[in-house]
Short mmCIF file of C-alpha atoms in Angstrom, two decimals:
data_model
loop_
_atom_site.label_atom_id
_atom_site.label_comp_id
_atom_site.label_asym_id
_atom_site.label_seq_id
_atom_site.Cartn_x
_atom_site.Cartn_y
_atom_site.Cartn_z
CA GLN O 231 -21.24 91.73 0.88
CA LYS O 232 -24.57 90.99 2.53
CA GLU O 233 -26.18 87.63 1.85
CA VAL O 234 -29.42 89.39 0.88
CA GLU O 235 -29.56 92.81 -0.74
CA GLN O 236 -32.72 94.90 -0.87
CA ASP O 237 -33.13 98.52 -1.91
CA PRO O 238 -34.47 100.39 1.14
CA GLY O 239 -36.35 102.98 -0.95
CA PRO O 240 -38.49 104.79 -0.15
CA LEU O 241 -40.65 103.97 -3.12
CA SER O 242 -43.59 106.28 -3.75
CA VAL O 243 -46.31 105.39 -6.27
CA PRO O 244 -49.82 106.64 -7.08
CA GLU O 245 -52.84 104.54 -6.19
CA GLY O 246 -53.55 101.90 -8.82
CA ALA O 247 -49.94 101.54 -9.95
CA ILE O 248 -48.13 98.23 -10.31
CA VAL O 249 -45.36 97.96 -7.74
CA SER O 250 -42.24 95.88 -8.20
CA LEU O 251 -40.08 95.02 -5.19
CA ASN O 252 -36.86 93.05 -5.54
CA CYS O 253 -34.10 91.29 -3.67
CA THR O 254 -30.88 89.66 -4.75
CA TYR O 255 -28.98 87.04 -2.81
CA SER O 256 -25.65 85.26 -2.88
CA ASN O 257 -26.29 81.92 -1.15
CA SER O 258 -27.28 79.30 -3.73
CA ALA O 259 -28.46 76.98 -0.93
CA PHE O 260 -31.53 79.14 -0.21
CA GLN O 261 -34.68 77.24 -1.11
CA TYR O 262 -37.45 79.04 0.82
CA PHE O 263 -38.25 82.58 -0.23
CA MET O 264 -40.64 84.75 1.73
CA TRP O 265 -42.07 88.24 1.62
CA TYR O 266 -43.18 89.91 4.83
CA ARG O 267 -45.16 93.12 5.22
CA GLN O 268 -44.50 95.35 8.22
CA TYR O 269 -46.75 98.25 9.14
CA SER O 270 -45.38 101.03 11.30
CA ARG O 271 -45.04 100.00 14.96
CA LYS O 272 -46.03 96.41 14.20
CA GLY O 273 -44.26 93.09 13.79
CA PRO O 274 -43.72 91.63 10.31
CA GLU O 275 -46.47 89.41 8.92
CA LEU O 276 -46.00 86.79 6.23
CA LEU O 277 -47.40 87.88 2.89
CA MET O 278 -46.17 85.30 0.38
CA TYR O 279 -43.75 82.42 0.20
CA THR O 280 -42.39 80.20 -2.55
CA TYR O 281 -40.29 77.09 -2.45
CA SER O 282 -37.45 76.89 -4.99
CA SER O 283 -38.09 78.59 -8.34
CA GLY O 284 -41.24 79.75 -10.00
CA ASN O 285 -44.17 82.09 -9.57
CA LYS O 286 -46.92 82.24 -7.01
CA GLU O 287 -50.00 84.42 -7.17
CA ASP O 288 -52.37 85.43 -4.37
CA GLY O 289 -54.93 88.06 -5.22
CA ARG O 290 -53.13 91.28 -6.14
CA PHE O 291 -49.74 89.86 -5.14
CA THR O 292 -47.35 87.80 -7.26
CA ALA O 293 -44.04 86.41 -6.02
CA GLN O 294 -41.34 85.34 -8.48
CA VAL O 295 -38.11 83.47 -7.85
CA ASP O 296 -35.31 83.21 -10.40
CA LYS O 297 -32.69 80.98 -8.82
CA SER O 298 -30.39 81.12 -11.85
CA SER O 299 -30.06 84.88 -11.35
CA LYS O 300 -30.41 84.73 -7.55
CA TYR O 301 -33.19 87.28 -7.80
CA ILE O 302 -36.65 87.41 -6.28
CA SER O 303 -39.51 89.82 -6.88
CA LEU O 304 -42.85 90.79 -5.42
CA PHE O 305 -45.40 92.49 -7.64
CA ILE O 306 -48.41 94.34 -6.29
CA ARG O 307 -51.17 95.10 -8.79
CA ASP O 308 -53.72 97.89 -8.36
CA SER O 309 -51.82 99.22 -5.36
CA GLN O 310 -53.85 100.78 -2.55
CA PRO O 311 -52.95 103.31 0.17
CA SER O 312 -53.39 100.42 2.65
CA ASP O 313 -50.40 98.73 0.96
CA SER O 314 -48.16 101.46 2.35
CA ALA O 315 -45.72 99.57 4.56
CA THR O 316 -42.21 98.18 4.66
CA TYR O 317 -41.75 94.98 2.65
CA LEU O 318 -39.06 92.57 3.74
CA CYS O 319 -37.75 89.67 1.71
CA ALA O 320 -36.48 86.65 3.63
CA MET O 321 -34.78 83.39 2.73
CA SER O 322 -33.74 80.13 4.32
CA GLU O 323 -32.09 76.86 3.42
CA THR O 324 -33.87 73.51 3.36
CA GLY O 325 -33.51 71.98 6.81
CA GLY O 326 -32.00 75.19 8.11
CA PHE O 327 -33.14 77.10 11.15
CA LYS O 328 -31.77 80.48 10.19
CA THR O 329 -33.78 82.97 8.20
CA ILE O 330 -31.93 85.81 6.52
CA PHE O 331 -33.86 89.02 5.94
CA GLY O 332 -33.30 91.88 3.56
CA ALA O 333 -33.17 95.41 4.93
CA GLY O 334 -36.74 96.11 3.78
CA THR O 335 -38.21 98.50 1.19
CA ARG O 336 -40.43 101.31 2.42
CA LEU O 337 -43.45 101.73 0.11
CA PHE O 338 -45.82 104.69 0.02
CA VAL O 339 -48.99 104.49 -2.09
CA LYS O 340 -50.54 107.93 -2.55
CA ALA O 341 -54.31 108.31 -2.88
CA GLU X 262 -56.48 83.95 19.20
CA ALA X 263 -53.10 82.72 17.97
CA GLN X 264 -50.45 85.17 19.02
CA VAL X 265 -46.93 85.92 20.16
CA THR X 266 -46.69 88.33 23.07
CA GLN X 267 -43.69 90.30 24.27
CA ASN X 268 -43.11 92.31 27.40
CA PRO X 269 -42.28 95.04 27.97
CA ARG X 270 -43.14 96.88 24.76
CA TYR X 271 -40.91 99.82 25.62
CA LEU X 272 -37.92 99.93 27.95
CA ILE X 273 -35.37 102.57 28.85
CA THR X 274 -32.45 101.38 30.93
CA VAL X 275 -28.86 102.26 31.77
CA THR X 276 -25.63 100.58 30.78
CA GLY X 277 -24.89 97.46 32.82
CA LYS X 278 -28.31 96.95 34.38
CA LYS X 279 -29.47 93.40 33.64
CA LEU X 280 -32.81 93.06 31.92
CA THR X 281 -35.08 90.36 30.54
CA VAL X 282 -37.55 90.63 27.68
CA THR X 283 -40.20 87.94 27.83
CA CYS X 284 -41.77 86.17 24.86
CA SER X 285 -44.68 83.78 24.92
CA GLN X 286 -46.64 81.98 22.19
CA ASN X 287 -49.93 80.09 22.44
CA MET X 288 -49.66 78.01 19.25
CA ASN X 289 -47.64 75.10 20.66
CA HIS X 290 -44.85 75.92 18.22
CA GLU X 291 -41.56 74.08 18.50
CA TYR X 292 -39.40 76.78 16.98
CA MET X 293 -38.85 80.23 18.46
CA SER X 294 -36.44 82.97 17.57
CA TRP X 295 -35.26 86.43 18.58
CA TYR X 296 -34.40 89.18 16.10
CA ARG X 297 -33.22 92.73 16.35
CA GLN X 298 -34.17 95.32 13.77
CA ASP X 299 -31.97 98.32 13.05
CA PRO X 300 -32.32 100.98 10.31
CA GLY X 301 -30.60 99.91 7.11
CA LEU X 302 -29.76 96.46 8.49
CA GLY X 303 -33.15 94.80 8.52
CA LEU X 304 -33.92 91.93 10.85
CA ARG X 305 -30.95 90.02 12.21
CA GLN X 306 -31.32 86.79 14.11
CA ILE X 307 -29.91 86.76 17.64
CA TYR X 308 -30.76 83.28 18.93
CA TYR X 309 -33.18 80.53 18.03
CA SER X 310 -34.59 77.47 19.71
CA MET X 311 -35.70 74.28 17.98
CA ASN X 312 -37.50 72.96 21.06
CA VAL X 313 -37.37 72.88 24.86
CA GLU X 314 -33.79 73.01 26.15
CA VAL X 315 -32.40 73.27 22.57
CA THR X 316 -31.01 76.67 21.56
CA ASP X 317 -28.39 77.94 19.13
CA LYS X 318 -26.75 81.18 18.10
CA GLY X 319 -27.98 83.27 15.22
CA ASP X 320 -25.96 85.90 13.42
CA VAL X 321 -25.58 88.46 16.24
CA PRO X 322 -25.57 86.60 19.59
CA GLU X 323 -22.91 88.64 21.39
CA GLY X 324 -24.19 90.22 24.60
CA TYR X 325 -27.40 88.16 24.73
CA LYS X 326 -28.54 84.99 26.46
CA VAL X 327 -31.66 82.90 26.05
CA SER X 328 -33.30 79.93 27.73
CA ARG X 329 -36.12 77.58 26.73
CA LYS X 330 -37.40 75.80 29.80
CA GLU X 331 -41.00 75.63 28.59
CA LYS X 332 -42.30 75.26 25.08
CA ARG X 333 -44.35 78.45 25.15
CA ASN X 334 -41.72 80.83 26.60
CA PHE X 335 -38.42 82.08 25.20
CA PRO X 336 -36.99 84.98 27.23
CA LEU X 337 -34.14 87.17 25.97
CA ILE X 338 -31.63 88.20 28.63
CA LEU X 339 -29.21 91.10 28.44
CA GLU X 340 -26.79 90.53 31.32
CA SER X 341 -24.95 93.85 30.94
CA PRO X 342 -26.67 96.03 28.33
CA SER X 343 -24.64 98.51 26.33
CA PRO X 344 -25.77 101.43 24.13
CA ASN X 345 -25.11 99.42 20.95
CA GLN X 346 -27.93 97.10 22.02
CA THR X 347 -30.42 99.93 21.62
CA SER X 348 -32.76 98.47 19.03
CA LEU X 349 -36.21 97.11 18.21
CA TYR X 350 -36.50 93.45 19.22
CA PHE X 351 -38.90 90.89 17.82
CA CYS X 352 -39.72 87.41 19.00
CA ALA X 353 -41.07 84.94 16.46
CA SER X 354 -42.37 81.38 16.46
CA ARG X 355 -43.28 78.73 13.91
CA SER X 356 -44.24 75.09 13.89
CA GLY X 357 -41.56 72.50 13.22
CA THR X 358 -43.21 71.48 9.97
CA SER X 359 -43.83 74.95 8.53
CA LYS X 360 -40.47 76.35 7.60
CA GLU X 361 -41.76 79.51 6.02
CA THR X 362 -44.53 80.80 8.24
CA GLN X 363 -43.11 82.66 11.21
CA TYR X 364 -45.42 84.60 13.49
CA PHE X 365 -43.92 87.72 14.99
CA GLY X 366 -44.64 89.47 18.24
CA PRO X 367 -45.40 93.21 18.38
CA GLY X 368 -41.82 94.21 19.19
CA THR X 369 -39.94 95.65 22.17
CA ARG X 370 -38.24 98.99 21.74
CA LEU X 371 -35.16 99.16 23.96
CA LEU X 372 -33.07 102.24 24.70
CA VAL X 373 -29.83 101.75 26.64
CA LEU X 374 -28.36 104.99 28.00
#
């Protein structure tokens, strides 16, 4: 079993839809939870991060962490064609130097 | 401009021919890391470095070597490449105090024949 599981998609939605992306994990020591966005032929770029449990909002993006269920989510409101990319969840332990990534979910937002 | 650079961006080589992929960052970051990205497997960490002369293995270190002689550079060495090392490679860096914000390079696409 992988430490981090993420549905690879692809996920196709119409413009303006609310998108929900999710990851589950097995290591209860993870404390840092990140979401990266990766456009085709580019390196990943950090989109959101949260420490421990809770929600964090930044513009159209909301990150949620439920440590009791070992489940994290990224919501994108009013999705745009420019949001079309691969979204990778990532996690690390406090004081740790390793970051574990999910496989990434490919998202297509149709105009 | 803050950035992580990698060279070369594309490389085709043959089995057994030693190669080096360079990585450089201009942000004075302590921490640097190498990942490989394969379809369905996501990003997997190969090696990381906490500072100059301090390196450690990630999850998939077999067949790779690294060195950190200067803070800004972190080259990845494949002493005897094999076809199963065909992949997309990313270098990343972050400051020692910012555990979540890694900056990634543009990637190096390697094909080993």
